[in-house]
Amino acid sequence: MKTLFEPFKIKVVEHIRETTEAERTTLLKKAHYNPFMIKAEDVLIDFLTDSGTAAMSDHQWAAIMEGDESYAGSSSFYHFEKVVKEITGFKHVIPTHQGRAAERILFSIIAKTGDIIPNNTHFDTTRANIEFNKAEALDLVIPEGKIPELVHPFKGNIDLEKLSAFVEKNYKHIPLGMITITNNSGGGQPISMSNLRETSYIFKKYKIPFFIDACRFAENAYFIKLREKGYESKSILEISQEMFSYANGCTMSAKKDGLVNTGGFLALNDDALAEKIKNLSILTEGFPTYGGMTGRDLNALAVGLQEVLEENYLRYRLRTAEYMGEKLLAAGVSIIQPTGGHAVYIDAKHFYSHIPLHEFPAQALVCSLYKKGGIRSVEIGSVMFQNPAMELVRLAFPRRTYTQSHFDYAIEVIIECFKERDTACGLKIIWEPPFLRHFSAQFEPVSKVHQSQ
Ligand SMILES: *Cc1c(COP(=O)(O)O)cnc(C)c1O
């Protein structure tokens, strides 16, 4: 059969409160044209993020009931540890309350002034934790990874020539090398097995530890299965094990491919480093057998990490983004191609080509999608960054939460907005905070009269 369906049945439902366009127009105005300020109950379809928004399975809920809340040595920890060890092969597994806690602990131990940490593209929290420790975060993704409409099977690959030359010159100042799978900041694009292998050889040559930012490791493994020769008949577990075999450790936000709503971990082989991590983790996360998580959450995560390896789940997962991408491209909407694992990114410079960059076309599109259809998305452009390379709107997909009709509805809303694009106007900032302004900045529409002047 050609029809692909969601590989799950629905046992519990969550009501969506319907709103009208008139109501949303008022809500948007009250939120100062910043959907971060809109209440979730006023959103019909929430594509703000795929982080911590997954629907858990009946097995995970059962694991919640069976969670062991013992302070030390809880059986839920050993369940979780066994699963992580099976997938990653790493010797030490240390839970944290989310991904950035793992990053904070790791970098406060290994990074110092003058150090440089290369990656394909550092995720914002990774970069921030490196910079907080006065080290430099260096992005070395292949040039193809920065061109939205360019189709390449592994746009998340690290540039091996650049990396090799850089490491040769600077190895004394590189305490750790990293790679982010999939490359979130570059559009959720995958990294090939051969790129991972070659990257590991470069670091190994200079005895530099190599860590994987593993948030979407299962999505990456499925891309390898689909696109890289020699992996067609391997299981996702086998591919994941091989990916991790090239690294000395990993950081993980379980809020992504852990299929849970909270959690993270560090896993690694080095005994001395693991000892330091555990000592520091006790200060802020907790005893090493719970690390800021409850026993029940660790237990549900152990189940989630096994469910995420199921191929029919990953097929449906990757196809979702691809399906939306195909429909948008057919309607003339420009997006990052090919679609990645967890999101679709619309090129707002193309969508609202009449709105100048200083009037924030991506933010204007985020507002239009909410007003037209109650869809919440996020601006990744000139509001979030100064002089960004691209002006994007990201629609990130919670795992196992929405059905195909929800996606069809969202596609219709986007295409309607595209048809009416000439009527859209830009925005101006009327208030902004000193840091991370995209979360709370306030906007006002730039009047049409002003635009036609
Ligand atoms: C989400 C994410 C993180 C940070 O994890 P949190 O759980 O949000 O703290 C780090 N790296 C990547 C690639 C991510 O997507």
Tab-separated table of C-alpha atoms and ligand atoms in Angstrom:
chain	number	residue	atom	x	y	z
A	1	MET	CA	0.000	0.000	0.000
A	2	LYS	CA	1.175	3.514	-0.745
A	3	THR	CA	-0.719	5.267	2.048
A	4	LEU	CA	1.367	5.806	5.119
A	5	PHE	CA	-0.503	6.214	8.376
A	6	GLU	CA	0.484	7.354	11.856
A	7	PRO	CA	1.877	4.200	13.516
A	8	PHE	CA	-0.215	4.614	16.666
A	9	LYS	CA	-3.809	4.686	17.864
A	10	ILE	CA	-5.103	7.432	20.142
A	11	LYS	CA	-6.021	6.443	23.701
A	12	VAL	CA	-6.176	9.853	25.386
A	13	VAL	CA	-7.129	13.075	23.629
A	14	GLU	CA	-6.462	16.711	24.398
A	15	HIS	CA	-9.155	19.204	23.468
A	16	ILE	CA	-8.273	22.010	21.050
A	17	ARG	CA	-10.200	25.205	21.795
A	18	GLU	CA	-11.328	26.681	18.491
A	19	THR	CA	-10.847	30.388	17.925
A	20	THR	CA	-11.959	32.733	15.145
A	21	GLU	CA	-9.744	34.943	13.041
A	22	ALA	CA	-11.304	38.010	14.687
A	23	GLU	CA	-10.495	36.634	18.149
A	24	ARG	CA	-6.926	35.836	17.117
A	25	THR	CA	-6.465	39.318	15.676
A	26	THR	CA	-7.232	40.734	19.130
A	27	LEU	CA	-5.063	38.154	20.906
A	28	LEU	CA	-2.142	38.884	18.608
A	29	LYS	CA	-2.430	42.610	19.207
A	30	LYS	CA	-2.530	42.015	22.975
A	31	ALA	CA	0.597	39.849	22.631
A	32	HIS	CA	2.329	42.770	20.856
A	33	TYR	CA	2.691	40.649	17.704
A	34	ASN	CA	4.982	38.192	19.483
A	35	PRO	CA	3.480	34.670	19.623
A	36	PHE	CA	5.813	33.731	22.513
A	37	MET	CA	3.444	35.937	24.528
A	38	ILE	CA	0.305	34.066	23.461
A	39	LYS	CA	-1.188	31.500	25.844
A	40	ALA	CA	-0.933	27.923	24.581
A	41	GLU	CA	-4.703	27.480	25.010
A	42	ASP	CA	-5.203	30.188	22.376
A	43	VAL	CA	-3.147	28.244	19.817
A	44	LEU	CA	-4.792	25.695	17.492
A	45	ILE	CA	-1.671	23.927	16.233
A	46	ASP	CA	1.549	24.539	18.099
A	47	PHE	CA	4.651	24.218	15.932
A	48	LEU	CA	6.773	26.433	18.197
A	49	THR	CA	9.152	23.587	19.069
A	50	ASP	CA	9.693	19.828	19.016
A	51	SER	CA	11.384	20.048	22.423
A	52	GLY	CA	9.593	18.404	25.328
A	53	THR	CA	6.322	18.344	23.388
A	54	ALA	CA	6.116	14.641	22.479
A	55	ALA	CA	3.115	12.494	23.303
A	56	MET	CA	4.154	9.538	25.442
A	57	SER	CA	2.993	5.997	24.709
A	58	ASP	CA	0.889	3.745	26.939
A	59	HIS	CA	4.102	1.838	27.754
A	60	GLN	CA	5.770	5.063	28.852
A	61	TRP	CA	2.805	5.983	31.060
A	62	ALA	CA	2.957	2.507	32.553
A	63	ALA	CA	6.667	3.092	33.212
A	64	ILE	CA	5.716	6.335	34.988
A	65	MET	CA	3.557	4.310	37.390
A	66	GLU	CA	6.416	1.880	37.933
A	67	GLY	CA	9.010	4.609	38.541
A	68	ASP	CA	11.165	4.061	41.624
A	69	GLU	CA	11.635	7.289	43.567
A	70	SER	CA	14.463	6.053	45.792
A	71	TYR	CA	17.021	8.803	46.307
A	72	ALA	CA	19.968	6.494	45.616
A	73	GLY	CA	20.198	3.386	43.464
A	74	SER	CA	16.651	3.576	42.046
A	75	SER	CA	15.694	0.720	39.718
A	76	SER	CA	14.497	3.345	37.197
A	77	PHE	CA	18.045	4.670	36.961
A	78	TYR	CA	19.425	1.186	36.226
A	79	HIS	CA	16.727	0.647	33.594
A	80	PHE	CA	17.644	3.971	31.962
A	81	GLU	CA	21.387	3.307	32.253
A	82	LYS	CA	21.066	-0.131	30.629
A	83	VAL	CA	19.193	1.285	27.627
A	84	VAL	CA	21.635	4.189	27.131
A	85	LYS	CA	24.611	1.810	27.405
A	86	GLU	CA	23.104	-0.528	24.842
A	87	ILE	CA	22.548	2.270	22.319
A	88	THR	CA	25.723	4.290	22.884
A	89	GLY	CA	28.198	1.759	24.238
A	90	PHE	CA	29.529	4.394	26.666
A	91	LYS	CA	30.730	3.295	30.071
A	92	HIS	CA	29.373	6.109	32.272
A	93	VAL	CA	25.824	7.469	32.057
A	94	ILE	CA	24.943	10.580	34.074
A	95	PRO	CA	21.388	11.969	34.005
A	96	THR	CA	20.686	15.732	33.989
A	97	HIS	CA	17.426	17.691	34.052
A	98	GLN	CA	17.789	18.686	30.391
A	99	GLY	CA	20.367	18.977	27.608
A	100	ARG	CA	21.834	22.337	28.536
A	101	ALA	CA	22.581	21.117	32.077
A	102	ALA	CA	24.770	18.402	30.541
A	103	GLU	CA	26.460	21.096	28.437
A	104	ARG	CA	26.970	23.414	31.379
A	105	ILE	CA	28.624	20.695	33.454
A	106	LEU	CA	30.803	19.433	30.608
A	107	PHE	CA	32.038	22.843	29.486
A	108	SER	CA	32.625	24.229	32.948
A	109	ILE	CA	35.069	21.323	33.404
A	110	ILE	CA	36.820	21.238	30.054
A	111	ALA	CA	36.584	24.745	28.523
A	112	LYS	CA	38.629	27.782	29.498
A	113	THR	CA	39.820	31.121	28.101
A	114	GLY	CA	41.563	30.706	24.764
A	115	ASP	CA	40.030	27.302	24.002
A	116	ILE	CA	38.162	26.622	20.791
A	117	ILE	CA	35.502	23.952	20.317
A	118	PRO	CA	34.673	23.016	16.725
A	119	ASN	CA	31.282	21.582	15.688
A	120	ASN	CA	29.253	21.376	12.477
A	121	THR	CA	26.915	24.048	13.912
A	122	HIS	CA	26.684	24.695	17.634
A	123	PHE	CA	23.138	24.839	18.937
A	124	ASP	CA	22.381	28.144	20.782
A	125	THR	CA	22.623	26.640	24.287
A	126	THR	CA	25.847	24.795	23.423
A	127	ARG	CA	27.408	27.979	22.076
A	128	ALA	CA	26.180	29.972	25.085
A	129	ASN	CA	27.647	27.471	27.568
A	130	ILE	CA	30.997	27.475	25.762
A	131	GLU	CA	31.108	31.266	25.580
A	132	PHE	CA	30.074	31.540	29.229
A	133	ASN	CA	33.303	29.679	30.047
A	134	LYS	CA	35.233	32.191	27.903
A	135	ALA	CA	36.008	29.682	25.162
A	136	GLU	CA	35.156	30.008	21.468
A	137	ALA	CA	32.466	27.998	19.643
A	138	LEU	CA	33.484	27.387	16.024
A	139	ASP	CA	31.028	26.295	13.284
A	140	LEU	CA	32.481	24.293	10.390
A	141	VAL	CA	29.473	22.917	8.501
A	142	ILE	CA	29.990	22.219	4.768
A	143	PRO	CA	29.197	25.237	2.519
A	144	GLU	CA	26.210	23.355	1.019
A	145	GLY	CA	24.654	23.397	4.497
A	146	LYS	CA	24.172	27.151	4.305
A	147	ILE	CA	22.305	27.353	0.990
A	148	PRO	CA	18.550	26.907	1.639
A	149	GLU	CA	17.411	25.628	-1.768
A	150	LEU	CA	20.429	23.409	-2.428
A	151	VAL	CA	19.627	19.701	-2.271
A	152	HIS	CA	22.332	17.511	-0.697
A	153	PRO	CA	21.777	14.248	1.218
A	154	PHE	CA	23.901	15.215	4.244
A	155	LYS	CA	23.787	18.974	4.608
A	156	GLY	CA	24.779	18.671	8.272
A	157	ASN	CA	28.244	17.258	7.474
A	158	ILE	CA	31.287	18.945	8.921
A	159	ASP	CA	33.781	20.392	6.406
A	160	LEU	CA	36.569	17.810	6.771
A	161	GLU	CA	39.234	19.802	4.949
A	162	LYS	CA	38.627	22.901	7.026
A	163	LEU	CA	38.429	20.869	10.220
A	164	SER	CA	41.629	18.998	9.490
A	165	ALA	CA	43.570	22.181	8.696
A	166	PHE	CA	42.150	23.911	11.739
A	167	VAL	CA	42.925	21.070	14.136
A	168	GLU	CA	46.441	20.672	12.785
A	169	LYS	CA	47.159	24.325	13.578
A	170	ASN	CA	45.249	24.688	16.847
A	171	TYR	CA	45.148	21.255	18.488
A	172	LYS	CA	46.727	22.556	21.679
A	173	HIS	CA	43.717	24.817	22.235
A	174	ILE	CA	41.017	22.279	21.411
A	175	PRO	CA	39.932	20.466	24.601
A	176	LEU	CA	37.031	18.744	22.810
A	177	GLY	CA	35.545	18.325	19.341
A	178	MET	CA	31.807	18.026	18.723
A	179	ILE	CA	29.246	17.179	16.087
A	180	THR	CA	25.504	17.813	16.336
A	181	ILE	CA	23.238	15.093	14.933
A	182	THR	CA	21.020	16.136	13.285
A	183	ASN	CA	22.226	19.684	12.729
A	184	ASN	CA	19.379	21.581	14.419
A	185	SER	CA	20.565	25.122	13.703
A	186	GLY	CA	21.185	24.183	10.067
A	187	GLY	CA	17.613	22.973	9.470
A	188	GLY	CA	17.628	19.520	11.124
A	189	GLN	CA	19.946	18.201	8.417
A	190	PRO	CA	21.672	14.818	8.831
A	191	ILE	CA	25.344	13.861	9.062
A	192	SER	CA	26.620	10.822	7.146
A	193	MET	CA	28.344	7.876	8.800
A	194	SER	CA	31.455	8.442	6.712
A	195	ASN	CA	31.587	12.080	7.854
A	196	LEU	CA	31.291	10.997	11.490
A	197	ARG	CA	34.034	8.431	10.988
A	198	GLU	CA	36.403	10.868	9.261
A	199	THR	CA	35.708	13.541	11.876
A	200	SER	CA	36.574	11.092	14.638
A	201	TYR	CA	39.872	10.180	12.917
A	202	ILE	CA	40.868	13.836	12.749
A	203	PHE	CA	40.308	14.323	16.478
A	204	LYS	CA	41.822	10.966	17.381
A	205	LYS	CA	45.047	11.807	15.555
A	206	TYR	CA	45.607	14.628	18.051
A	207	LYS	CA	44.130	12.758	21.037
A	208	ILE	CA	41.250	15.242	21.289
A	209	PRO	CA	38.083	13.800	22.876
A	210	PHE	CA	35.159	13.766	20.451
A	211	PHE	CA	31.577	14.179	21.697
A	212	ILE	CA	28.269	13.903	19.859
A	213	ASP	CA	25.411	16.310	20.597
A	214	ALA	CA	22.949	13.448	20.218
A	215	CYS	CA	19.519	15.121	20.623
A	216	ARG	CA	18.160	13.690	17.352
A	217	PHE	CA	20.376	10.626	16.947
A	218	ALA	CA	17.547	8.317	15.856
A	219	GLU	CA	16.336	10.694	13.143
A	220	ASN	CA	19.941	10.937	11.944
A	221	ALA	CA	20.307	7.142	11.943
A	222	TYR	CA	17.199	6.769	9.793
A	223	PHE	CA	18.517	9.324	7.276
A	224	ILE	CA	21.705	7.231	7.063
A	225	LYS	CA	19.652	4.116	6.432
A	226	LEU	CA	17.733	5.868	3.644
A	227	ARG	CA	20.617	7.723	2.018
A	228	GLU	CA	23.992	6.095	2.661
A	229	LYS	CA	25.254	3.065	0.794
A	230	GLY	CA	25.819	-0.019	2.915
A	231	TYR	CA	23.231	0.830	5.591
A	232	GLU	CA	20.012	-0.119	3.754
A	233	SER	CA	19.511	-3.335	5.683
A	234	LYS	CA	20.978	-2.333	9.045
A	235	SER	CA	18.664	-1.717	11.995
A	236	ILE	CA	18.389	1.740	13.585
A	237	LEU	CA	19.979	0.319	16.723
A	238	GLU	CA	22.957	-0.993	14.739
A	239	ILE	CA	23.376	2.311	12.912
A	240	SER	CA	23.121	4.247	16.194
A	241	GLN	CA	25.686	1.976	17.840
A	242	GLU	CA	28.086	2.556	14.970
A	243	MET	CA	27.578	6.344	15.119
A	244	PHE	CA	28.367	6.414	18.843
A	245	SER	CA	31.300	4.021	18.411
A	246	TYR	CA	33.254	6.835	16.731
A	247	ALA	CA	32.868	9.155	19.727
A	248	ASN	CA	34.215	9.273	23.276
A	249	GLY	CA	30.997	10.598	24.718
A	250	CYS	CA	27.766	12.487	24.114
A	251	THR	CA	25.448	15.141	25.494
A	252	MET	CA	21.740	14.594	25.044
A	253	SER	CA	18.487	16.464	25.472
A	254	ALA	CA	15.936	13.710	26.069
A	255	LYS	CA	13.219	16.238	25.197
A	256	LYS	CA	13.869	15.434	21.530
A	257	ASP	CA	14.536	11.797	20.564
A	258	GLY	CA	13.993	10.597	24.140
A	259	LEU	CA	10.244	10.935	23.433
A	260	VAL	CA	9.715	12.460	26.878
A	261	ASN	CA	8.803	15.891	28.185
A	262	THR	CA	11.909	16.478	30.263
A	263	GLY	CA	15.421	15.154	30.853
A	264	GLY	CA	18.881	14.769	29.439
A	265	PHE	CA	22.167	13.045	30.062
A	266	LEU	CA	25.909	12.869	29.576
A	267	ALA	CA	27.472	9.553	28.586
A	268	LEU	CA	31.200	8.929	28.179
A	269	ASN	CA	34.087	6.499	28.508
A	270	ASP	CA	36.754	8.517	30.341
A	271	ASP	CA	36.783	7.485	34.040
A	272	ALA	CA	38.510	10.602	35.373
A	273	LEU	CA	36.246	12.995	33.450
A	274	ALA	CA	33.159	11.027	34.526
A	275	GLU	CA	34.246	11.400	38.138
A	276	LYS	CA	34.575	15.179	37.770
A	277	ILE	CA	31.187	15.373	36.048
A	278	LYS	CA	29.490	13.415	38.846
A	279	ASN	CA	31.086	15.630	41.488
A	280	LEU	CA	29.892	18.787	39.787
A	281	SER	CA	26.487	17.342	38.964
A	282	ILE	CA	25.817	16.733	42.658
A	283	LEU	CA	26.047	20.485	43.285
A	284	THR	CA	23.202	21.458	40.983
A	285	GLU	CA	21.515	18.397	39.476
A	286	GLY	CA	21.517	15.877	42.313
A	287	PHE	CA	22.841	12.446	43.217
A	288	PRO	CA	24.197	10.655	40.106
A	289	THR	CA	21.392	8.071	40.054
A	290	TYR	CA	18.712	10.710	39.485
A	291	GLY	CA	20.513	13.898	38.324
A	292	GLY	CA	17.638	16.351	38.483
A	293	MET	CA	15.062	13.873	37.236
A	294	THR	CA	12.402	11.876	39.010
A	295	GLY	CA	12.567	8.087	38.966
A	296	ARG	CA	9.366	7.977	36.931
A	297	ASP	CA	10.773	10.326	34.290
A	298	LEU	CA	13.932	8.211	33.991
A	299	ASN	CA	11.789	5.116	33.603
A	300	ALA	CA	9.653	6.695	30.861
A	301	LEU	CA	12.828	7.894	29.130
A	302	ALA	CA	14.235	4.356	29.122
A	303	VAL	CA	11.108	3.220	27.257
A	304	GLY	CA	11.136	6.276	24.942
A	305	LEU	CA	14.733	5.606	23.883
A	306	GLN	CA	13.698	2.128	22.757
A	307	GLU	CA	10.513	3.273	20.988
A	308	VAL	CA	12.377	5.956	19.028
A	309	LEU	CA	14.427	3.196	17.347
A	310	GLU	CA	11.310	1.707	15.733
A	311	GLU	CA	11.498	2.072	12.004
A	312	ASN	CA	7.820	2.588	11.324
A	313	TYR	CA	7.870	5.480	13.787
A	314	LEU	CA	10.903	7.082	12.079
A	315	ARG	CA	9.450	6.522	8.608
A	316	TYR	CA	6.292	8.385	9.637
A	317	ARG	CA	8.353	11.043	11.432
A	318	LEU	CA	10.599	11.943	8.501
A	319	ARG	CA	7.793	11.609	5.982
A	320	THR	CA	5.732	14.202	7.878
A	321	ALA	CA	8.234	16.987	7.210
A	322	GLU	CA	8.829	15.772	3.671
A	323	TYR	CA	5.070	15.729	2.954
A	324	MET	CA	4.580	19.289	4.131
A	325	GLY	CA	7.687	20.333	2.178
A	326	GLU	CA	6.383	18.818	-1.062
A	327	LYS	CA	3.000	20.554	-0.778
A	328	LEU	CA	4.575	23.930	-0.005
A	329	LEU	CA	7.086	23.699	-2.848
A	330	ALA	CA	4.297	22.757	-5.269
A	331	ALA	CA	2.448	25.926	-4.216
A	332	GLY	CA	5.543	28.050	-4.899
A	333	VAL	CA	6.630	28.554	-1.274
A	334	SER	CA	10.426	28.509	-0.777
A	335	ILE	CA	11.757	26.274	1.999
A	336	ILE	CA	15.064	24.789	3.150
A	337	GLN	CA	15.613	21.701	1.002
A	338	PRO	CA	15.581	18.828	1.470
A	339	THR	CA	13.390	18.900	4.580
A	340	GLY	CA	15.174	17.755	7.733
A	341	GLY	CA	13.907	15.490	10.477
A	342	HIS	CA	11.981	17.662	12.869
A	343	ALA	CA	10.838	20.814	11.135
A	344	VAL	CA	10.062	22.729	7.956
A	345	TYR	CA	11.772	26.101	7.474
A	346	ILE	CA	10.086	28.691	5.247
A	347	ASP	CA	12.263	31.256	3.492
A	348	ALA	CA	10.504	34.471	4.560
A	349	LYS	CA	12.673	36.700	2.376
A	350	HIS	CA	11.071	34.969	-0.586
A	351	PHE	CA	7.579	34.648	0.969
A	352	TYR	CA	7.291	38.357	1.807
A	353	SER	CA	9.764	39.722	-0.710
A	354	HIS	CA	8.093	43.162	-0.531
A	355	ILE	CA	8.831	43.554	3.194
A	356	PRO	CA	12.330	44.949	3.816
A	357	LEU	CA	14.541	43.101	6.313
A	358	HIS	CA	14.413	45.931	8.839
A	359	GLU	CA	10.649	45.361	8.981
A	360	PHE	CA	11.134	41.687	9.921
A	361	PRO	CA	9.460	39.630	7.162
A	362	ALA	CA	9.842	36.357	9.123
A	363	GLN	CA	8.191	37.810	12.218
A	364	ALA	CA	5.431	39.202	9.978
A	365	LEU	CA	4.867	35.700	8.591
A	366	VAL	CA	4.795	34.164	12.074
A	367	CYS	CA	2.013	36.675	12.876
A	368	SER	CA	0.091	35.966	9.665
A	369	LEU	CA	0.123	32.200	10.298
A	370	TYR	CA	-1.288	32.744	13.768
A	371	LYS	CA	-3.927	35.221	12.662
A	372	LYS	CA	-5.039	33.223	9.645
A	373	GLY	CA	-5.076	29.753	11.189
A	374	GLY	CA	-4.054	29.800	14.855
A	375	ILE	CA	-0.715	28.192	13.990
A	376	ARG	CA	2.244	29.045	16.190
A	377	SER	CA	5.704	29.002	14.602
A	378	VAL	CA	8.974	30.714	15.403
A	379	GLU	CA	11.055	33.416	13.749
A	380	ILE	CA	14.689	32.507	13.060
A	381	GLY	CA	15.901	35.635	11.355
A	382	SER	CA	16.621	39.266	12.018
A	383	VAL	CA	14.683	39.422	15.289
A	384	MET	CA	16.621	36.479	16.764
A	385	PHE	CA	20.050	37.312	15.309
A	386	GLN	CA	21.924	40.374	14.089
A	387	ASN	CA	22.629	40.094	10.359
A	388	PRO	CA	21.435	36.492	9.968
A	389	ALA	CA	22.434	34.547	6.856
A	390	MET	CA	18.814	33.542	6.306
A	391	GLU	CA	15.405	34.945	7.216
A	392	LEU	CA	13.400	31.883	8.258
A	393	VAL	CA	10.162	30.785	9.876
A	394	ARG	CA	10.469	27.386	11.548
A	395	LEU	CA	7.542	25.031	11.982
A	396	ALA	CA	8.844	22.352	14.380
A	397	PHE	CA	6.820	19.215	14.882
A	398	PRO	CA	6.029	17.710	18.272
A	399	ARG	CA	6.513	13.921	18.121
A	400	ARG	CA	3.388	11.712	17.761
A	401	THR	CA	1.127	14.655	18.632
A	402	TYR	CA	-0.587	15.788	15.444
A	403	THR	CA	-2.246	13.769	12.671
A	404	GLN	CA	-2.122	14.218	8.923
A	405	SER	CA	-5.303	16.359	8.972
A	406	HIS	CA	-3.564	18.794	11.295
A	407	PHE	CA	-0.722	18.999	8.797
A	408	ASP	CA	-3.105	19.375	5.843
A	409	TYR	CA	-4.809	22.221	7.693
A	410	ALA	CA	-1.455	23.906	8.397
A	411	ILE	CA	-0.428	23.547	4.749
A	412	GLU	CA	-3.709	25.177	3.674
A	413	VAL	CA	-3.150	28.087	6.065
A	414	ILE	CA	0.391	28.668	4.780
A	415	ILE	CA	-0.725	28.553	1.146
A	416	GLU	CA	-3.631	30.956	1.842
A	417	CYS	CA	-1.190	33.394	3.450
A	418	PHE	CA	1.072	33.017	0.430
A	419	LYS	CA	-1.794	33.872	-1.952
A	420	GLU	CA	-2.577	36.985	0.081
A	421	ARG	CA	1.076	37.913	0.567
A	422	ASP	CA	0.801	41.330	-1.087
A	423	THR	CA	-1.563	42.530	1.639
A	424	ALA	CA	0.884	41.740	4.472
A	425	CYS	CA	2.848	44.527	6.078
A	426	GLY	CA	6.060	44.663	8.089
A	427	LEU	CA	6.599	45.276	11.789
A	428	LYS	CA	8.627	47.622	13.927
A	429	ILE	CA	9.971	46.982	17.408
A	430	ILE	CA	8.460	49.219	20.079
A	431	TRP	CA	10.196	47.596	23.078
A	432	GLU	CA	13.004	45.074	23.512
A	433	PRO	CA	14.893	43.495	26.422
A	434	PRO	CA	18.720	43.662	26.653
A	435	PHE	CA	19.262	39.925	25.822
A	436	LEU	CA	17.525	37.277	23.687
A	437	ARG	CA	15.015	39.782	22.418
A	438	HIS	CA	12.999	37.326	20.307
A	439	PHE	CA	11.348	35.863	23.413
A	440	SER	CA	9.770	39.072	24.642
A	441	ALA	CA	10.198	41.912	22.127
A	442	GLN	CA	7.066	43.937	21.411
A	443	PHE	CA	6.068	44.927	17.887
A	444	GLU	CA	3.623	47.106	16.032
A	445	PRO	CA	2.584	46.817	12.377
A	446	VAL	CA	4.122	49.357	10.054
A	447	SER	CA	1.128	51.142	8.512
A	448	LYS	CA	0.406	50.702	4.807
A	449	VAL	CA	0.386	54.468	4.343
A	450	HIS	CA	3.927	54.580	5.611
A	451	GLN	CA	4.931	51.746	3.296
A	452	SER	CA	3.614	53.310	0.146
A	453	GLN	CA	5.401	56.582	0.842
B	1	LIG	C1	17.488	21.253	22.451
B	1	LIG	C2	18.903	21.130	22.136
B	1	LIG	C3	19.898	21.302	23.118
B	1	LIG	C4	19.575	21.752	24.524
B	1	LIG	O1	18.722	20.892	25.195
B	1	LIG	P1	17.641	21.394	26.267
B	1	LIG	O2	17.022	20.123	26.740
B	1	LIG	O3	16.690	22.312	25.570
B	1	LIG	O4	18.384	22.094	27.355
B	1	LIG	C5	21.210	21.118	22.740
B	1	LIG	N1	21.553	20.796	21.484
B	1	LIG	C6	20.631	20.626	20.512
B	1	LIG	C7	21.067	20.244	19.131
B	1	LIG	C8	19.281	20.783	20.798
B	1	LIG	O5	18.373	20.622	19.835
